[in-house]
Each structure stands twice: as C-alpha cells, then as structure tokens.
XYZ file of N, CA, C and O in Angstrom:
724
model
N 0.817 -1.184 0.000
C 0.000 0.000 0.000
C 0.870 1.261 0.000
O 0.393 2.252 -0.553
N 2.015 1.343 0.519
C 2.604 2.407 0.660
C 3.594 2.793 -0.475
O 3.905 3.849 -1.025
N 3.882 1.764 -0.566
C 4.590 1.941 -2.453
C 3.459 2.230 -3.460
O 3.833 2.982 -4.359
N 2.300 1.870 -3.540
C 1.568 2.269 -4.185
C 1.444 3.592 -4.076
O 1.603 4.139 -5.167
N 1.191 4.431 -3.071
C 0.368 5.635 -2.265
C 1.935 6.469 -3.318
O 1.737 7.262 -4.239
N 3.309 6.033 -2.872
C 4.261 6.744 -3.304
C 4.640 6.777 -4.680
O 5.442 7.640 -5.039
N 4.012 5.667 -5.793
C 3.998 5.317 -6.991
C 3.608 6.567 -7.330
O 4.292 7.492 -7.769
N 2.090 6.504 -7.013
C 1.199 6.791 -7.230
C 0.900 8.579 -7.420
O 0.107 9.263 -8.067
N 2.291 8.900 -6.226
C 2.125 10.465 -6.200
C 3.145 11.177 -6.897
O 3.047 12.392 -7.067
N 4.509 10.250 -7.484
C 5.098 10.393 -8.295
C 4.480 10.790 -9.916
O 4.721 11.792 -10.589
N 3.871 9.964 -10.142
C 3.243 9.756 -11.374
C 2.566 10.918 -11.597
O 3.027 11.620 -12.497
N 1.443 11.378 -10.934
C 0.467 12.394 -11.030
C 1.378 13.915 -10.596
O 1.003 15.087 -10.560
N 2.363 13.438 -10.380
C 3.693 14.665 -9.976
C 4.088 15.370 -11.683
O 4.100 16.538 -12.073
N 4.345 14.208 -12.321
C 4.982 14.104 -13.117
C 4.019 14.714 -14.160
O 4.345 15.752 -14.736
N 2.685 14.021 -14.456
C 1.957 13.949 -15.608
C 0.782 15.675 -15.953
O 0.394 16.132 -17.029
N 0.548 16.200 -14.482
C -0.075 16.914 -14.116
C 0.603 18.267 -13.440
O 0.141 19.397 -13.595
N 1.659 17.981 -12.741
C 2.329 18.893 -12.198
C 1.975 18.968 -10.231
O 1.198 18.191 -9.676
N 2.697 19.986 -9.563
C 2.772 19.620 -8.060
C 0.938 20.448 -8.069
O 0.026 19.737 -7.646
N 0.685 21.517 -8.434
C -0.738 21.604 -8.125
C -1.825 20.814 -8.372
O -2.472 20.383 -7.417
N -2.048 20.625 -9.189
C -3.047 19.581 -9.853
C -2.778 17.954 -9.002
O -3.475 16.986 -9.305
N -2.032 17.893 -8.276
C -1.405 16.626 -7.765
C -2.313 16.955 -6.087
O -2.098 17.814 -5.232
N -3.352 15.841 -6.157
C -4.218 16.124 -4.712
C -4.062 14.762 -4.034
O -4.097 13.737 -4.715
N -3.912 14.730 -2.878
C -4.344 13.546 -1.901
C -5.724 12.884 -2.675
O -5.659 11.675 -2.896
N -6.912 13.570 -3.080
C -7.811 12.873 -3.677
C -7.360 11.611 -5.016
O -7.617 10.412 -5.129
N -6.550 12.635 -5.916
C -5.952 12.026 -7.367
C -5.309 10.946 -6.460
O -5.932 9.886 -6.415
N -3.898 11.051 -5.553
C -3.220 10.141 -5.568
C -3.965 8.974 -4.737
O -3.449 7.857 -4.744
N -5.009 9.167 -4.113
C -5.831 7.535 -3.415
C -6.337 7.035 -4.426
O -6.167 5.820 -4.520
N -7.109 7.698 -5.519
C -7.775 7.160 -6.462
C -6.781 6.321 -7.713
O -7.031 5.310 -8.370
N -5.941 6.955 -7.702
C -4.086 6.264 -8.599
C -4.009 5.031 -8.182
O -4.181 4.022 -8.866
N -3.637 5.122 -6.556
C -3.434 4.129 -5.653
C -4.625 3.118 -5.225
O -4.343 2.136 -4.539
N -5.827 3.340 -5.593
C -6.384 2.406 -5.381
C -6.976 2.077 -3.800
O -7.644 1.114 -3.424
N -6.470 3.256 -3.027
C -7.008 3.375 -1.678
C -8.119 4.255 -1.148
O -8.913 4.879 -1.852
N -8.087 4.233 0.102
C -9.289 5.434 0.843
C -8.196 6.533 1.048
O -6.992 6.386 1.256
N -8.954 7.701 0.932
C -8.525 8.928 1.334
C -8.014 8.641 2.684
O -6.858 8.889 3.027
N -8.821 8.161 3.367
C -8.676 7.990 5.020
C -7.306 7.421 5.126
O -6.449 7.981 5.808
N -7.105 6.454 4.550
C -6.031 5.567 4.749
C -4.921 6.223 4.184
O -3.949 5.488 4.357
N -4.665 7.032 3.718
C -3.238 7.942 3.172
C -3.283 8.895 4.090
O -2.177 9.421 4.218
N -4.398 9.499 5.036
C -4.280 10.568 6.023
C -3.695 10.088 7.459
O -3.194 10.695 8.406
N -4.091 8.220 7.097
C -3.474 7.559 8.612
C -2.045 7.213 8.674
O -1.471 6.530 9.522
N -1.452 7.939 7.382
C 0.205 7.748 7.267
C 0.952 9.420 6.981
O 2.059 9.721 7.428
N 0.212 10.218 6.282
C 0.435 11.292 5.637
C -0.385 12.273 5.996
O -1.590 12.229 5.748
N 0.296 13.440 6.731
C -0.647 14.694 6.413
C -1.114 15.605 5.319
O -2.129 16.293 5.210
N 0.255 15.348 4.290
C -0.130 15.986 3.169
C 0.576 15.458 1.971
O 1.381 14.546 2.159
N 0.375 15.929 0.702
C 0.694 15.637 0.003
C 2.069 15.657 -0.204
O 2.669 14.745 -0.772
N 2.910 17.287 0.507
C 4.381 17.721 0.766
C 4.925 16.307 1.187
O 5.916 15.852 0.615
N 4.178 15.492 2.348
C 4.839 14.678 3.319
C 4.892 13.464 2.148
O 6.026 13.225 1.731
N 3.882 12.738 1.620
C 3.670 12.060 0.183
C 4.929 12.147 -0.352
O 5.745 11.244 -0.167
N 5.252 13.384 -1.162
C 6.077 13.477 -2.117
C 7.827 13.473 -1.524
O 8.824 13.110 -2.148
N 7.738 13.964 -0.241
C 8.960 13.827 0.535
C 9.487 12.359 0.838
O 10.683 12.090 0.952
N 8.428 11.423 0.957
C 8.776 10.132 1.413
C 9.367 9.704 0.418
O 10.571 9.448 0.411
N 8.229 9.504 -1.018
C 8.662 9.259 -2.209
C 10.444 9.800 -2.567
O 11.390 9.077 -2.880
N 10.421 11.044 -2.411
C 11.468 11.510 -2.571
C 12.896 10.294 -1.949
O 13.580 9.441 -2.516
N 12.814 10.823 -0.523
C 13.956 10.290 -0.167
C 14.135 8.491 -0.136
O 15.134 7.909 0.287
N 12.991 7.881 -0.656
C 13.370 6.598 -0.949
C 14.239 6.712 -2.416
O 15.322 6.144 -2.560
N 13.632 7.489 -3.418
C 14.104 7.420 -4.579
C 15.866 7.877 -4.477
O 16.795 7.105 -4.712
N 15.985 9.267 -4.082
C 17.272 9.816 -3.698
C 18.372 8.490 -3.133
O 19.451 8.364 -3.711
N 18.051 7.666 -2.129
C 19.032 7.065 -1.515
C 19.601 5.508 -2.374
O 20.392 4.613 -2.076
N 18.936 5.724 -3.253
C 19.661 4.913 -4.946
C 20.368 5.729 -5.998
O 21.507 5.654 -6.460
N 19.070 6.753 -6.304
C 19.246 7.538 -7.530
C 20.753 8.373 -7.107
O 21.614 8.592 -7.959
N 20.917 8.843 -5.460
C 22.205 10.103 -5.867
C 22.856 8.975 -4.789
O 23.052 9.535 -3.711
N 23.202 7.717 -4.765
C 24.248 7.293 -3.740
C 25.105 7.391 -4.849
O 25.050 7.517 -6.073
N 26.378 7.221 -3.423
C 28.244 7.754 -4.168
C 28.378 6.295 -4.401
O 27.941 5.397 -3.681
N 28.983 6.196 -5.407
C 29.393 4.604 -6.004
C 31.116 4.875 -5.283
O 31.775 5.913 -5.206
N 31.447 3.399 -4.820
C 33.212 3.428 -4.284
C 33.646 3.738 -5.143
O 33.240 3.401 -6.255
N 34.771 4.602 -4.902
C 35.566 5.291 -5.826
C 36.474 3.937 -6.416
O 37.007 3.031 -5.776
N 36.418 4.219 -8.109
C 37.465 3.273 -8.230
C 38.028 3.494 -9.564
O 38.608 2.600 -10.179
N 37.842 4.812 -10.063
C 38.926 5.104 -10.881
C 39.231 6.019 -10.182
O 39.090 6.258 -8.982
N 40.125 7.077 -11.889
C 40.611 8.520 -11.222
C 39.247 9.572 -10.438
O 38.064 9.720 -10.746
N 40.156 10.195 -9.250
C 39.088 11.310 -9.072
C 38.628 12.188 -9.859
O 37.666 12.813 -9.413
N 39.068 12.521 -11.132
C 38.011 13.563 -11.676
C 37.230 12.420 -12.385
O 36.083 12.846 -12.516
N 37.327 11.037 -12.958
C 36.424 9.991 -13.671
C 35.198 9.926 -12.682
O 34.043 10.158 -13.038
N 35.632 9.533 -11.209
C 34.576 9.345 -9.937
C 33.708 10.554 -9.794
O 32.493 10.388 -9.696
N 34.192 11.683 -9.774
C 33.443 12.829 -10.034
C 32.383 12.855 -10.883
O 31.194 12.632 -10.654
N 32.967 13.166 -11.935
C 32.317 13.157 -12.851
C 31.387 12.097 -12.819
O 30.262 12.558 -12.631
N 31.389 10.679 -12.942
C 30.497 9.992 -12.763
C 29.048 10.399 -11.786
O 27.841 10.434 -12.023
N 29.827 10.645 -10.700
C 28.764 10.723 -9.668
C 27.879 12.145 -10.047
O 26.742 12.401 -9.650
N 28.645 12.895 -10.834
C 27.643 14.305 -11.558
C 26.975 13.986 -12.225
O 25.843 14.452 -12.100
N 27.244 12.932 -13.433
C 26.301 12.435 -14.264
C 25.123 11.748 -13.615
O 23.955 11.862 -13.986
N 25.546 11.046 -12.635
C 24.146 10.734 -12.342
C 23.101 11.435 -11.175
O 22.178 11.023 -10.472
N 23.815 12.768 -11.397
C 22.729 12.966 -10.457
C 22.064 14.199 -11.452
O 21.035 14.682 -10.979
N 22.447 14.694 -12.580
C 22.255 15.219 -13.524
C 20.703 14.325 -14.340
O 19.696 14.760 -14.900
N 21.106 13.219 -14.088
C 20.221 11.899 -14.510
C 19.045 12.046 -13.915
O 17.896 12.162 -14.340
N 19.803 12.009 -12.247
C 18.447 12.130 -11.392
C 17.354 13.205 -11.782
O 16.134 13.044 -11.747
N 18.072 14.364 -12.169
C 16.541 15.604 -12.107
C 16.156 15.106 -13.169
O 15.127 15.743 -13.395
N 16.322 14.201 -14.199
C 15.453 13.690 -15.636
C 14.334 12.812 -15.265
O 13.257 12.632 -15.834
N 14.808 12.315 -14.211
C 13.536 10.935 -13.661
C 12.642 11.828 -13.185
O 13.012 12.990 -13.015
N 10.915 11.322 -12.802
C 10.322 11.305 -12.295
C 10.839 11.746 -10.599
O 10.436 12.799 -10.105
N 11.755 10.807 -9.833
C 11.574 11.570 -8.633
C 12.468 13.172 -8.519
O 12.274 13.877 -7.529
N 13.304 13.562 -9.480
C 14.336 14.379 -9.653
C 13.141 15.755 -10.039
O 13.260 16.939 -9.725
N 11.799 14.961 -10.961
C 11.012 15.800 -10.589
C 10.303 16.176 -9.894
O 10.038 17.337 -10.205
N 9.714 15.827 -8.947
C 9.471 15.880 -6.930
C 10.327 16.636 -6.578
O 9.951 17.739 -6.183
N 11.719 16.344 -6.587
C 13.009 17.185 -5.996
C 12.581 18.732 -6.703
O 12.077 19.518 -5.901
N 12.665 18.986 -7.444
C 12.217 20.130 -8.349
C 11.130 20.871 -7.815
O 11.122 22.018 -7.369
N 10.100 19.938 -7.943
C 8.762 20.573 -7.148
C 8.366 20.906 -5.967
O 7.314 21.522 -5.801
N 9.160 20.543 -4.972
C 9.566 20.441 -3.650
C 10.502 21.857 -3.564
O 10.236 22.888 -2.945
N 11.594 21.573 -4.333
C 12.626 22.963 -4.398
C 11.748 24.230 -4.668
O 11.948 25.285 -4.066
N 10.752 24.067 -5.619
C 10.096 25.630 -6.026
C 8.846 26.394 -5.230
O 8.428 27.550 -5.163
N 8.324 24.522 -4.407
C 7.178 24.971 -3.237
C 7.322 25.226 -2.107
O 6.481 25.632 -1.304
N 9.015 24.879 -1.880
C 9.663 25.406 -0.407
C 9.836 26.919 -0.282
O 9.908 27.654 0.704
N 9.902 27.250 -2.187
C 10.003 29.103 -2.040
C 8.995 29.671 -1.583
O 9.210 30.616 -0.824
N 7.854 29.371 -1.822
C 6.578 29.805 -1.633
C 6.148 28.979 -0.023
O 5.028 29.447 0.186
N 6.395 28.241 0.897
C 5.571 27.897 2.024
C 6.857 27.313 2.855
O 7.645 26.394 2.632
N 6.722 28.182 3.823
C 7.725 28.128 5.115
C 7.640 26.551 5.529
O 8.748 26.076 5.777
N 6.510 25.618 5.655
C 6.263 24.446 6.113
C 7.348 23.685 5.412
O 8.336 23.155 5.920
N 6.867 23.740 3.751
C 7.641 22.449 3.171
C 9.020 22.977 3.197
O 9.865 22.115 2.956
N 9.652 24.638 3.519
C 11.458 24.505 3.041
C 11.719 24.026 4.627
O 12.905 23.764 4.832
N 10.940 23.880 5.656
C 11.722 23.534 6.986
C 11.662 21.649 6.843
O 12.490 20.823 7.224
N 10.271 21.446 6.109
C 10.453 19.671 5.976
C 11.579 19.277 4.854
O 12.211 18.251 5.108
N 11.929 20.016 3.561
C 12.400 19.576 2.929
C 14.130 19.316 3.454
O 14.886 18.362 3.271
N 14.260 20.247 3.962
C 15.641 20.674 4.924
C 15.907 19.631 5.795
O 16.875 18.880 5.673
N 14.747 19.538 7.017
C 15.488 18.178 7.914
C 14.878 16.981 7.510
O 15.081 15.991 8.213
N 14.078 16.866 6.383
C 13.756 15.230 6.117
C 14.694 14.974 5.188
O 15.367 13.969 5.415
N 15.049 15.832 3.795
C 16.082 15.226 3.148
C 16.998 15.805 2.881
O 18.095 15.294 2.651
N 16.685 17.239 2.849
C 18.445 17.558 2.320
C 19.586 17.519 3.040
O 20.674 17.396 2.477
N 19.433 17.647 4.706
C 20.396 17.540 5.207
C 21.063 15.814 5.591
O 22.151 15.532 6.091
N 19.973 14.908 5.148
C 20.775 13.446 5.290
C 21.557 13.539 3.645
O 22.561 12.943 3.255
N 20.766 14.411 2.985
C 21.158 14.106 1.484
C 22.803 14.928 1.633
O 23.710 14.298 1.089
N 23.050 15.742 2.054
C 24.579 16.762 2.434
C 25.330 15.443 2.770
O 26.300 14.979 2.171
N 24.564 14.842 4.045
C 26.138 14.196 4.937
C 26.593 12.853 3.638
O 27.679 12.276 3.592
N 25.313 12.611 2.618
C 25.876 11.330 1.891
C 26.981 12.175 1.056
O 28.135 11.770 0.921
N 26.544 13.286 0.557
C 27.401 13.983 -0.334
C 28.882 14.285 0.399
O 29.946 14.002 -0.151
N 28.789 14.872 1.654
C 30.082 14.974 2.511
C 30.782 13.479 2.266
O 31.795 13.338 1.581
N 30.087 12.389 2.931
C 30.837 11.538 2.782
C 31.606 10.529 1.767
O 32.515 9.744 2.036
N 31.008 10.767 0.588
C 31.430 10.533 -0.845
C 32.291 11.453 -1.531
O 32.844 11.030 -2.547
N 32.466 12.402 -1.238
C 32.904 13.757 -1.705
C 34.723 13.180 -0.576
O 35.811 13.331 -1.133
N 34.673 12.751 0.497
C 35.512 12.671 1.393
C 36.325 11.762 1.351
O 37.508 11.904 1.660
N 35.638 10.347 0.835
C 35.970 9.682 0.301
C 36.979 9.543 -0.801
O 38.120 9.088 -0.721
N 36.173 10.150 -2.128
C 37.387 10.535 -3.247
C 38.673 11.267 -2.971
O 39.782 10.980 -3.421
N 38.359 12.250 -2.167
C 39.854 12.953 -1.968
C 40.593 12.174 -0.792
O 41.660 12.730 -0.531
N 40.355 11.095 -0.032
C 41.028 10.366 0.804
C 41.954 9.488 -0.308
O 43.166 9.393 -0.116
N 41.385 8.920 -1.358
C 41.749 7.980 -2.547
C 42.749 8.793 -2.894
O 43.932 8.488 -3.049
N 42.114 10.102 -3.039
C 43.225 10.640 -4.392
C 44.231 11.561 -3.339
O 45.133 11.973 -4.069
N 44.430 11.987 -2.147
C 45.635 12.457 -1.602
C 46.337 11.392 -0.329
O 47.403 11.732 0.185
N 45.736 10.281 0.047
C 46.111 9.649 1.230
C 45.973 10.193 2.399
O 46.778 9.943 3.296
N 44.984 10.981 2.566
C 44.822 11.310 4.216
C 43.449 12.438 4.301
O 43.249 13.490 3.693
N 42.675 11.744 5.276
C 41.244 12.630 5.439
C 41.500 14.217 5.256
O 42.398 14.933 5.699
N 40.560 14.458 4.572
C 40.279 15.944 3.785
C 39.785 16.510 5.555
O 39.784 15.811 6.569
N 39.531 17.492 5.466
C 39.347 18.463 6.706
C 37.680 18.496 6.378
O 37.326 18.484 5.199
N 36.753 18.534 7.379
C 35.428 18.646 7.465
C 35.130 19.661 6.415
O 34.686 19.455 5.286
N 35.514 21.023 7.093
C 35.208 22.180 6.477
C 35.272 22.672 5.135
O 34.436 23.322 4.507
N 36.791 22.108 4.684
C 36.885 21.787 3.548
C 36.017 21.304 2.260
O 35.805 21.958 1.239
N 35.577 20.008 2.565
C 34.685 19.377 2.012
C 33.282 20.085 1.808
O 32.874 20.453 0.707
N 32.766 20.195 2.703
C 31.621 20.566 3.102
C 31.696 22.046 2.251
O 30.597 22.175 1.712
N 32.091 22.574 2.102
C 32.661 23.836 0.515
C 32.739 23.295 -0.862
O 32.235 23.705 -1.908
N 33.472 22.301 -0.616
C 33.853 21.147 -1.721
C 32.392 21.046 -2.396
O 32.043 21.559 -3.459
N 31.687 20.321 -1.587
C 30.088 20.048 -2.040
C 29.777 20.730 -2.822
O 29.667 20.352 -3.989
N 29.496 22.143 -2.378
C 29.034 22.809 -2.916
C 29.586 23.390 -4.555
O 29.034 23.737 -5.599
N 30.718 23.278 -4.146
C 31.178 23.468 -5.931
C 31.352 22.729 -6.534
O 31.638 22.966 -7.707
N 31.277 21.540 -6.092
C 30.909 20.106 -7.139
C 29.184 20.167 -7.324
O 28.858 19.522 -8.321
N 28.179 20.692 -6.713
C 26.722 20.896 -7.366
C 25.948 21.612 -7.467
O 24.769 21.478 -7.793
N 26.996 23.164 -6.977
C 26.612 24.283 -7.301
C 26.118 24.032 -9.278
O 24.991 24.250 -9.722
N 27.128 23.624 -9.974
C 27.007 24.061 -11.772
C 26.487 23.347 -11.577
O 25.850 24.085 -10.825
N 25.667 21.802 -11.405
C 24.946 21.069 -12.192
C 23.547 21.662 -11.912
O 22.572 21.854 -12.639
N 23.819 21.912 -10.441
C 21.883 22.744 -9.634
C 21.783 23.354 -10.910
O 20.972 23.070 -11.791
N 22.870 24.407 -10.944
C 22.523 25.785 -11.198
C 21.588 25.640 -13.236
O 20.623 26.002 -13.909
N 22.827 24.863 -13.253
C 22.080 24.667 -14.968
C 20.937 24.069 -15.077
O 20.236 24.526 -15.980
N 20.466 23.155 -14.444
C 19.601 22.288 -14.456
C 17.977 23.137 -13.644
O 16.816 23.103 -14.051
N 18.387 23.615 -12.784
C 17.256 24.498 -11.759
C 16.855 25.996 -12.009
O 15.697 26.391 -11.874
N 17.944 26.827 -12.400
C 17.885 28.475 -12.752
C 17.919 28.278 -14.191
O 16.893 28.663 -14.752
N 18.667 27.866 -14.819
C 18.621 27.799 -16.378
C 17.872 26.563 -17.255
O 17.545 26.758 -18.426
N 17.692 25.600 -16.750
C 16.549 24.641 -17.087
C 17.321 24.169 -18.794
O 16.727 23.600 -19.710
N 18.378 24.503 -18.785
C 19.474 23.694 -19.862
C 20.150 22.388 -19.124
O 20.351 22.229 -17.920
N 20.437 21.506 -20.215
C 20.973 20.027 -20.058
C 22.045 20.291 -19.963
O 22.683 21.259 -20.377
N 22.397 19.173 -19.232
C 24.041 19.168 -18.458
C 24.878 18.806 -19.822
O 24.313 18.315 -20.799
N 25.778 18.992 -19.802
C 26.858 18.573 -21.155
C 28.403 18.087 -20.677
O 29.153 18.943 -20.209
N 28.749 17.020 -20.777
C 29.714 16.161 -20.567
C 31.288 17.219 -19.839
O 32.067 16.904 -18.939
N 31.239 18.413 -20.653
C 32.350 19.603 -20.200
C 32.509 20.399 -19.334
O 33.437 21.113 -18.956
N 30.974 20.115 -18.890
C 30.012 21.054 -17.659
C 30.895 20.317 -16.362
O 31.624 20.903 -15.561
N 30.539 18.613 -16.433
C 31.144 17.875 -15.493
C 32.464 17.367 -15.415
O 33.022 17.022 -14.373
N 32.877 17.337 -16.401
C 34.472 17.603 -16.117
C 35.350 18.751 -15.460
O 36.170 18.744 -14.542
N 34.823 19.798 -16.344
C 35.430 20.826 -15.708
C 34.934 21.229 -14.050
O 35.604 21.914 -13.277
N 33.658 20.639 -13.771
C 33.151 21.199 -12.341
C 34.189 19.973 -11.519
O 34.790 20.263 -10.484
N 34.251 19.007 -11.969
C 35.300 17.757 -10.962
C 36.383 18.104 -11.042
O 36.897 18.048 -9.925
N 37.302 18.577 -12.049
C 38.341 19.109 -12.016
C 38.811 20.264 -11.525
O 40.021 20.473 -11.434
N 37.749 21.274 -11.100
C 37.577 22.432 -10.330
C 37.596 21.732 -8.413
O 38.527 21.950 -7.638
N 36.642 21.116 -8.147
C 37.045 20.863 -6.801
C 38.015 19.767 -6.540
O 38.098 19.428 -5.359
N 38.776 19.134 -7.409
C 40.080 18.817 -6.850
C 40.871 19.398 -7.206
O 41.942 18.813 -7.047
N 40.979 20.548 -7.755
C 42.428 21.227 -7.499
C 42.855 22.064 -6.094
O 44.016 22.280 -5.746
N 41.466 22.542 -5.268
C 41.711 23.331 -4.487
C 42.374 22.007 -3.339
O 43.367 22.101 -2.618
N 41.710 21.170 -3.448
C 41.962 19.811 -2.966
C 42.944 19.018 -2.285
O 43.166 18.443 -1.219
N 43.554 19.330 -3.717
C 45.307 18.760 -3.153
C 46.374 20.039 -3.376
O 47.563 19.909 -3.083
C-alpha cells in the first residue's frame, strides 16, 4: 500500500504537475481510501517527501571510488544530472520551487532530506579525496567542496533549465580537486 500511495504520487507529480497533484488524485491512482493515506500522511508535501527520499538514496548514492578522481566525479555528476530527468528528480524540483513559496515544506524539505542528502554527499565527496591524496580531507573543507561540485549542475539544471553537457562535469570535478590537493 505504501509503495503504491508513493507510486502513485510520483506519477500524477509528473503527468499533471505539483498543483493539480491532490491527496484525492493520488488515493484514487493508488487504489485506496482517502482515510487511509491521512493515517500515514498529512499531506501531500509529506507524500512526495517520502517518495522523494526513498528514490534519492539509490538515484544520488556515491558509487566506491574506483577510478581517477576527476572519472569518480564526474560519474557521480552524471548521475545525479540523470536524477533531475527521472520522475523523482522531478518531486526534488517541485519540492525545491514549493519550499520558495511555504515556510512548512522549506523547513520539511531541509530536515527530512536535504540535510541526510549533504552528509551522503560529505561523505562521498571525502571519500574521493582520501583515494586521491592519502589522508582525510578536513570537514570544512569538504563541506565547501560540495558545494562546488553541485553548485554548476543545480545551477544549470534548476535556474537555467538547460541540459548538463559532458564539459560542464568535467570541468566542475576538475575544479574541486584542485583546491583539494
């Protein structure tokens, strides 16, 4: 039932958009009672958040590093470049533009996923430069690092709504390991 309920709110995310997307549509998708999605979910935000961070903790995990660090980079840009193409990357999206508009969903989106979604990125991000210099990167460091490894892909993909291009992610991986080592 609950994979359904989350199928279910993906889909009508996708096909219709985040307004048109109601607790009514997604029981009727799903095949349930209204009642019974209110005895798990208060809202649709909470719906699409769950959905979310099940999808996220496949779609953007760090694969072990096992080539060069700018190859691992880069890889791990591509697919998260990937991610905003899927269905849940569009949730992430819709979530990102309804947190501008309602204080509720940017405080849920914040401690339900983005900040577990940071520490995976810290720790993959920490990872590669342990590989590629022999000795733990500094917290602070990293945690900067992040950000300019997905500052350009956000930025193209979210403010400019242009496709990522293979030079985009090279050059952004090759940008945070130089400060690096």
């Amino acid at each position: 039932m609950r994979l359904a309920v989350l199928n279910a709110a993906d889909d009508l995310l996708v096909e219709q958009g985040f307004t048109a997307t109601t607790i009514e549509g997604i029981a009727a998708r799903a095949g349930v009672a209204k009642q019974t999605i209110y005895r798990w979910w208060k809202s649709k935000v909470d719906i699409l958040l769950d959905a979310l961070i099940d999808d996220a903790r496949e779609g953007l995990a760090w694969a072990d590093p096992a080539g060069t660090p700018t190859d691992d980079l880069t890889s791990h840009l591509r697919r998260v470049a990937a991610f905003f193409q899927e269905p849940a990357g569009q949730v992430l999206q819709a979530l990102l533009g309804h947190a501008q508009l309602d204080k509720d969903t940017a405080v849920a989106l914040r401690e339900r996923f983005l900040r577990e979604q940071r520490a995976r990125d810290v720790a993959g991000l920490s990872a590669i430069l342990e590989r590629h210099t022999d000795r733990p990167p500094r917290p602070e460091t990293v945690d900067g690092l992040v950000d300019l490894l997905l500052g350009p892909v956000s930025h193209r993909i979210l403010v400019q709504g242009a496709p990522v291009d293979e030079d985009l992610l090279r050059a952004t991986a090759r940008a945070v390991l130089q400060p690096a080592t």
